[in-house]
Amino acid sequence: MNRCQWCGKDSSGYGMVVLTIKEGEPPQSICEDCYNRYMADALGVEDYKNFKKEATFKDCDGIEHCFQIRKKIHPTGICWEAVEFTGVDKIGYSFEVHQDFEEDSNYALKRLYKKIRKGLSQKFIKREVFQGHELISFKGNIVEGRIEWDDRYDDRTPKFIIDGQEYSLEEFGRMMMSCEGWNFKLEIIEPTD
């Protein structure tokens, strides 16, 4: 657990922000609530606390996914994030949208919910049992997911979150081997796109 240096609240490492206010001063680790209050005061943003903090949606298989809704105020606008926690500091699905300061927050939340529904409406990984062995492969030629750091390793080894599930670099590589000999195109996009 991390403790906010401003309010003293315990928070997960995921819910903390490292903030440097003045050049030459050491950075401070603060919780999202303190960060949003600071940014709201600095930028004149009103009513930054009142929103539904949890939402549940069903995926294309009828499985429910519970998301924590987060709001971060940045100098360039507001970032709305929906995060599914599947365990302690373990994240499944994650979706983000950007809101300009002039935009109504209700419209931004509607866009976020639409993005969640679209993201949950399809699966990219296929699991089959063949001769007693589970085979994991891509359903089609397009796979969407998120790149994260795999904390099981000390170096910069990635892991991939696809269909809300974690896959190691090795597991992802094995799935790609079903396309051996083919060409590929890799496209990296921002979380808010």
mmCIF file of C-alpha atoms in Angstrom:
data_model
loop_
_atom_site.group_PDB
_atom_site.id
_atom_site.type_symbol
_atom_site.label_atom_id
_atom_site.label_comp_id
_atom_site.label_asym_id
_atom_site.label_seq_id
_atom_site.Cartn_x
_atom_site.Cartn_y
_atom_site.Cartn_z
ATOM 1 C CA MET A 1 0.000 0.000 0.000
ATOM 2 C CA ASN A 2 1.034 3.560 -0.678
ATOM 3 C CA ARG A 3 0.074 6.426 1.573
ATOM 4 C CA CYS A 4 -0.895 9.816 0.153
ATOM 5 C CA GLN A 5 1.579 12.475 1.307
ATOM 6 C CA TRP A 6 -1.210 15.073 1.494
ATOM 7 C CA CYS A 7 -4.192 13.382 3.160
ATOM 8 C CA GLY A 8 -2.527 10.216 4.538
ATOM 9 C CA LYS A 9 -5.053 7.882 2.874
ATOM 10 C CA ASP A 10 -3.835 4.389 1.943
ATOM 11 C CA SER A 11 -4.216 3.695 -1.760
ATOM 12 C CA SER A 12 -3.061 1.072 -4.228
ATOM 13 C CA GLY A 13 -0.071 2.002 -6.368
ATOM 14 C CA TYR A 14 -2.486 2.209 -9.285
ATOM 15 C CA GLY A 15 -4.460 5.034 -7.674
ATOM 16 C CA MET A 16 -1.470 7.256 -6.933
ATOM 17 C CA VAL A 17 -0.058 10.230 -8.831
ATOM 18 C CA VAL A 18 3.504 11.533 -8.610
ATOM 19 C CA LEU A 19 3.344 15.336 -8.681
ATOM 20 C CA THR A 20 6.121 17.927 -8.795
ATOM 21 C CA ILE A 21 4.737 21.404 -8.101
ATOM 22 C CA LYS A 22 7.883 23.525 -8.324
ATOM 23 C CA GLU A 23 11.087 22.874 -10.196
ATOM 24 C CA GLY A 24 13.860 21.696 -7.900
ATOM 25 C CA GLU A 25 11.460 20.377 -5.244
ATOM 26 C CA PRO A 26 11.125 16.633 -4.690
ATOM 27 C CA PRO A 27 8.066 14.950 -6.236
ATOM 28 C CA GLN A 28 5.179 13.993 -3.972
ATOM 29 C CA SER A 29 3.117 10.813 -4.144
ATOM 30 C CA ILE A 30 -0.550 11.728 -3.723
ATOM 31 C CA CYS A 31 -3.897 9.967 -4.181
ATOM 32 C CA GLU A 32 -6.139 10.677 -7.171
ATOM 33 C CA ASP A 33 -8.636 12.586 -4.992
ATOM 34 C CA CYS A 34 -5.977 15.045 -3.789
ATOM 35 C CA TYR A 35 -4.583 15.373 -7.331
ATOM 36 C CA ASN A 36 -8.040 16.122 -8.786
ATOM 37 C CA ARG A 37 -8.791 18.652 -6.025
ATOM 38 C CA TYR A 38 -5.451 20.397 -6.701
ATOM 39 C CA MET A 39 -5.993 20.440 -10.488
ATOM 40 C CA ALA A 40 -9.649 21.514 -10.169
ATOM 41 C CA ASP A 41 -8.606 24.484 -7.994
ATOM 42 C CA ALA A 42 -5.758 25.412 -10.350
ATOM 43 C CA LEU A 43 -7.891 25.155 -13.522
ATOM 44 C CA GLY A 44 -11.244 26.345 -12.163
ATOM 45 C CA VAL A 45 -13.039 23.037 -12.756
ATOM 46 C CA GLU A 46 -16.284 22.758 -10.785
ATOM 47 C CA ASP A 47 -18.191 19.675 -9.670
ATOM 48 C CA TYR A 48 -15.301 17.280 -10.235
ATOM 49 C CA LYS A 49 -16.414 14.710 -7.628
ATOM 50 C CA ASN A 50 -20.029 13.881 -8.499
ATOM 51 C CA PHE A 51 -20.201 10.913 -10.851
ATOM 52 C CA LYS A 52 -21.100 7.243 -10.658
ATOM 53 C CA LYS A 53 -17.935 5.468 -9.512
ATOM 54 C CA GLU A 54 -18.899 1.942 -10.596
ATOM 55 C CA ALA A 55 -20.646 0.434 -13.630
ATOM 56 C CA THR A 56 -21.342 -3.162 -14.703
ATOM 57 C CA PHE A 57 -21.596 -4.382 -18.296
ATOM 58 C CA LYS A 58 -22.031 -7.828 -19.906
ATOM 59 C CA ASP A 59 -19.680 -9.113 -22.584
ATOM 60 C CA CYS A 60 -20.689 -11.030 -25.735
ATOM 61 C CA ASP A 61 -20.686 -14.292 -23.715
ATOM 62 C CA GLY A 62 -23.086 -12.859 -21.103
ATOM 63 C CA ILE A 63 -20.368 -12.532 -18.425
ATOM 64 C CA GLU A 64 -20.610 -9.459 -16.200
ATOM 65 C CA HIS A 65 -17.634 -7.127 -15.823
ATOM 66 C CA CYS A 66 -17.589 -4.536 -13.029
ATOM 67 C CA PHE A 67 -15.651 -1.350 -13.778
ATOM 68 C CA GLN A 68 -14.369 1.338 -11.454
ATOM 69 C CA ILE A 69 -14.919 4.711 -13.094
ATOM 70 C CA ARG A 70 -12.117 7.202 -12.553
ATOM 71 C CA LYS A 71 -11.727 10.835 -13.495
ATOM 72 C CA LYS A 72 -8.366 12.587 -13.805
ATOM 73 C CA ILE A 73 -8.133 16.317 -14.412
ATOM 74 C CA HIS A 74 -5.166 17.274 -16.570
ATOM 75 C CA PRO A 75 -4.088 20.672 -17.927
ATOM 76 C CA THR A 76 -5.287 19.567 -21.409
ATOM 77 C CA GLY A 77 -8.679 18.189 -20.341
ATOM 78 C CA ILE A 78 -10.269 15.410 -18.353
ATOM 79 C CA CYS A 79 -9.483 11.710 -18.741
ATOM 80 C CA TRP A 80 -12.307 9.314 -17.938
ATOM 81 C CA GLU A 81 -11.175 5.762 -17.291
ATOM 82 C CA ALA A 82 -13.092 2.530 -16.695
ATOM 83 C CA VAL A 83 -10.935 -0.176 -15.093
ATOM 84 C CA GLU A 84 -11.863 -3.762 -14.297
ATOM 85 C CA PHE A 85 -9.866 -5.116 -11.364
ATOM 86 C CA THR A 86 -9.637 -8.919 -11.526
ATOM 87 C CA GLY A 87 -7.450 -9.294 -8.428
ATOM 88 C CA VAL A 88 -5.125 -7.302 -6.182
ATOM 89 C CA ASP A 89 -3.409 -4.818 -8.540
ATOM 90 C CA LYS A 90 -4.514 -7.010 -11.472
ATOM 91 C CA ILE A 91 -6.362 -5.294 -14.288
ATOM 92 C CA GLY A 92 -8.596 -6.920 -16.883
ATOM 93 C CA TYR A 93 -10.367 -4.631 -19.314
ATOM 94 C CA SER A 94 -9.524 -0.928 -19.333
ATOM 95 C CA PHE A 95 -11.091 1.856 -21.419
ATOM 96 C CA GLU A 96 -10.417 5.619 -21.609
ATOM 97 C CA VAL A 97 -11.905 8.693 -23.251
ATOM 98 C CA HIS A 98 -10.726 12.310 -23.296
ATOM 99 C CA GLN A 99 -13.056 15.190 -22.437
ATOM 100 C CA ASP A 100 -12.376 18.810 -23.340
ATOM 101 C CA PHE A 101 -13.151 21.284 -20.554
ATOM 102 C CA GLU A 102 -16.040 22.777 -22.574
ATOM 103 C CA GLU A 103 -17.692 19.381 -23.092
ATOM 104 C CA ASP A 104 -20.481 18.160 -20.806
ATOM 105 C CA SER A 105 -19.268 15.346 -18.508
ATOM 106 C CA ASN A 106 -22.472 13.382 -19.147
ATOM 107 C CA TYR A 107 -21.631 13.247 -22.864
ATOM 108 C CA ALA A 108 -18.072 12.081 -22.099
ATOM 109 C CA LEU A 109 -19.424 9.326 -19.825
ATOM 110 C CA LYS A 110 -21.845 8.218 -22.560
ATOM 111 C CA ARG A 111 -18.881 7.934 -24.940
ATOM 112 C CA LEU A 112 -16.989 5.908 -22.321
ATOM 113 C CA TYR A 113 -19.937 3.527 -21.826
ATOM 114 C CA LYS A 114 -20.300 3.144 -25.600
ATOM 115 C CA LYS A 115 -16.587 2.305 -25.855
ATOM 116 C CA ILE A 116 -16.948 -0.309 -23.084
ATOM 117 C CA ARG A 117 -19.930 -1.937 -24.809
ATOM 118 C CA LYS A 118 -18.061 -2.051 -28.114
ATOM 119 C CA GLY A 119 -14.931 -3.477 -26.452
ATOM 120 C CA LEU A 120 -16.929 -6.202 -24.703
ATOM 121 C CA SER A 121 -18.938 -7.076 -27.831
ATOM 122 C CA GLN A 122 -16.163 -9.134 -29.427
ATOM 123 C CA LYS A 123 -13.476 -11.633 -28.506
ATOM 124 C CA PHE A 124 -10.098 -11.946 -30.233
ATOM 125 C CA ILE A 125 -8.794 -15.150 -28.634
ATOM 126 C CA LYS A 126 -10.119 -18.636 -29.375
ATOM 127 C CA ARG A 127 -9.666 -21.517 -26.920
ATOM 128 C CA GLU A 128 -10.118 -25.107 -28.121
ATOM 129 C CA VAL A 129 -9.339 -28.529 -26.700
ATOM 130 C CA PHE A 130 -7.623 -30.838 -29.191
ATOM 131 C CA GLN A 131 -6.568 -34.343 -28.164
ATOM 132 C CA GLY A 132 -6.690 -33.369 -24.500
ATOM 133 C CA HIS A 133 -4.604 -30.183 -24.927
ATOM 134 C CA GLU A 134 -5.910 -26.640 -24.771
ATOM 135 C CA LEU A 135 -4.985 -24.642 -27.855
ATOM 136 C CA ILE A 136 -5.103 -20.862 -27.699
ATOM 137 C CA SER A 137 -5.087 -18.927 -30.956
ATOM 138 C CA PHE A 138 -6.367 -15.761 -32.595
ATOM 139 C CA LYS A 139 -9.964 -15.825 -33.840
ATOM 140 C CA GLY A 140 -9.180 -13.736 -36.904
ATOM 141 C CA ASN A 141 -6.531 -11.543 -38.445
ATOM 142 C CA ILE A 142 -6.996 -8.625 -36.040
ATOM 143 C CA VAL A 143 -6.239 -8.679 -32.323
ATOM 144 C CA GLU A 144 -6.865 -5.723 -30.012
ATOM 145 C CA GLY A 145 -5.549 -5.389 -26.509
ATOM 146 C CA ARG A 146 -3.265 -3.479 -24.181
ATOM 147 C CA ILE A 147 0.482 -3.669 -23.542
ATOM 148 C CA GLU A 148 1.532 -3.716 -19.886
ATOM 149 C CA TRP A 149 4.734 -4.389 -17.956
ATOM 150 C CA ASP A 150 5.052 -7.979 -16.736
ATOM 151 C CA ASP A 151 6.168 -7.570 -13.105
ATOM 152 C CA ARG A 152 7.273 -11.221 -12.919
ATOM 153 C CA TYR A 153 10.503 -10.131 -14.604
ATOM 154 C CA ASP A 154 13.085 -7.528 -13.577
ATOM 155 C CA ASP A 155 13.632 -6.283 -17.109
ATOM 156 C CA ARG A 156 11.278 -4.557 -19.543
ATOM 157 C CA THR A 157 9.347 -7.671 -20.600
ATOM 158 C CA PRO A 158 5.797 -6.893 -21.718
ATOM 159 C CA LYS A 159 2.561 -8.738 -21.128
ATOM 160 C CA PHE A 160 -0.600 -8.360 -23.171
ATOM 161 C CA ILE A 161 -4.159 -7.910 -21.946
ATOM 162 C CA ILE A 162 -6.541 -9.348 -24.555
ATOM 163 C CA ASP A 163 -10.233 -10.044 -23.904
ATOM 164 C CA GLY A 164 -9.581 -8.905 -20.316
ATOM 165 C CA GLN A 165 -7.044 -11.721 -19.747
ATOM 166 C CA GLU A 166 -3.263 -11.537 -19.238
ATOM 167 C CA TYR A 167 -0.934 -13.255 -21.707
ATOM 168 C CA SER A 168 2.828 -13.392 -21.292
ATOM 169 C CA LEU A 169 5.159 -12.529 -24.158
ATOM 170 C CA GLU A 170 5.779 -16.264 -24.617
ATOM 171 C CA GLU A 171 2.050 -17.090 -24.731
ATOM 172 C CA PHE A 172 1.434 -14.277 -27.209
ATOM 173 C CA GLY A 173 4.343 -15.530 -29.343
ATOM 174 C CA ARG A 174 2.914 -19.064 -29.380
ATOM 175 C CA MET A 175 -0.432 -17.704 -30.603
ATOM 176 C CA MET A 176 1.381 -15.806 -33.344
ATOM 177 C CA MET A 177 3.088 -19.008 -34.513
ATOM 178 C CA SER A 178 -0.250 -20.171 -35.945
ATOM 179 C CA CYS A 179 0.451 -17.472 -38.576
ATOM 180 C CA GLU A 180 4.052 -18.511 -39.246
ATOM 181 C CA GLY A 181 5.226 -17.351 -42.674
ATOM 182 C CA TRP A 182 2.637 -14.574 -42.912
ATOM 183 C CA ASN A 183 3.400 -10.839 -42.803
ATOM 184 C CA PHE A 184 1.962 -8.579 -40.122
ATOM 185 C CA LYS A 185 1.290 -4.903 -39.464
ATOM 186 C CA LEU A 186 1.589 -3.564 -35.913
ATOM 187 C CA GLU A 187 -0.432 -0.478 -35.007
ATOM 188 C CA ILE A 188 -0.039 1.196 -31.606
ATOM 189 C CA ILE A 189 -2.820 3.601 -30.585
ATOM 190 C CA GLU A 190 -3.417 5.827 -27.563
ATOM 191 C CA PRO A 191 -5.796 4.479 -24.895
ATOM 192 C CA THR A 192 -8.280 7.313 -25.587
ATOM 193 C CA ASP A 193 -8.542 6.464 -29.321
#
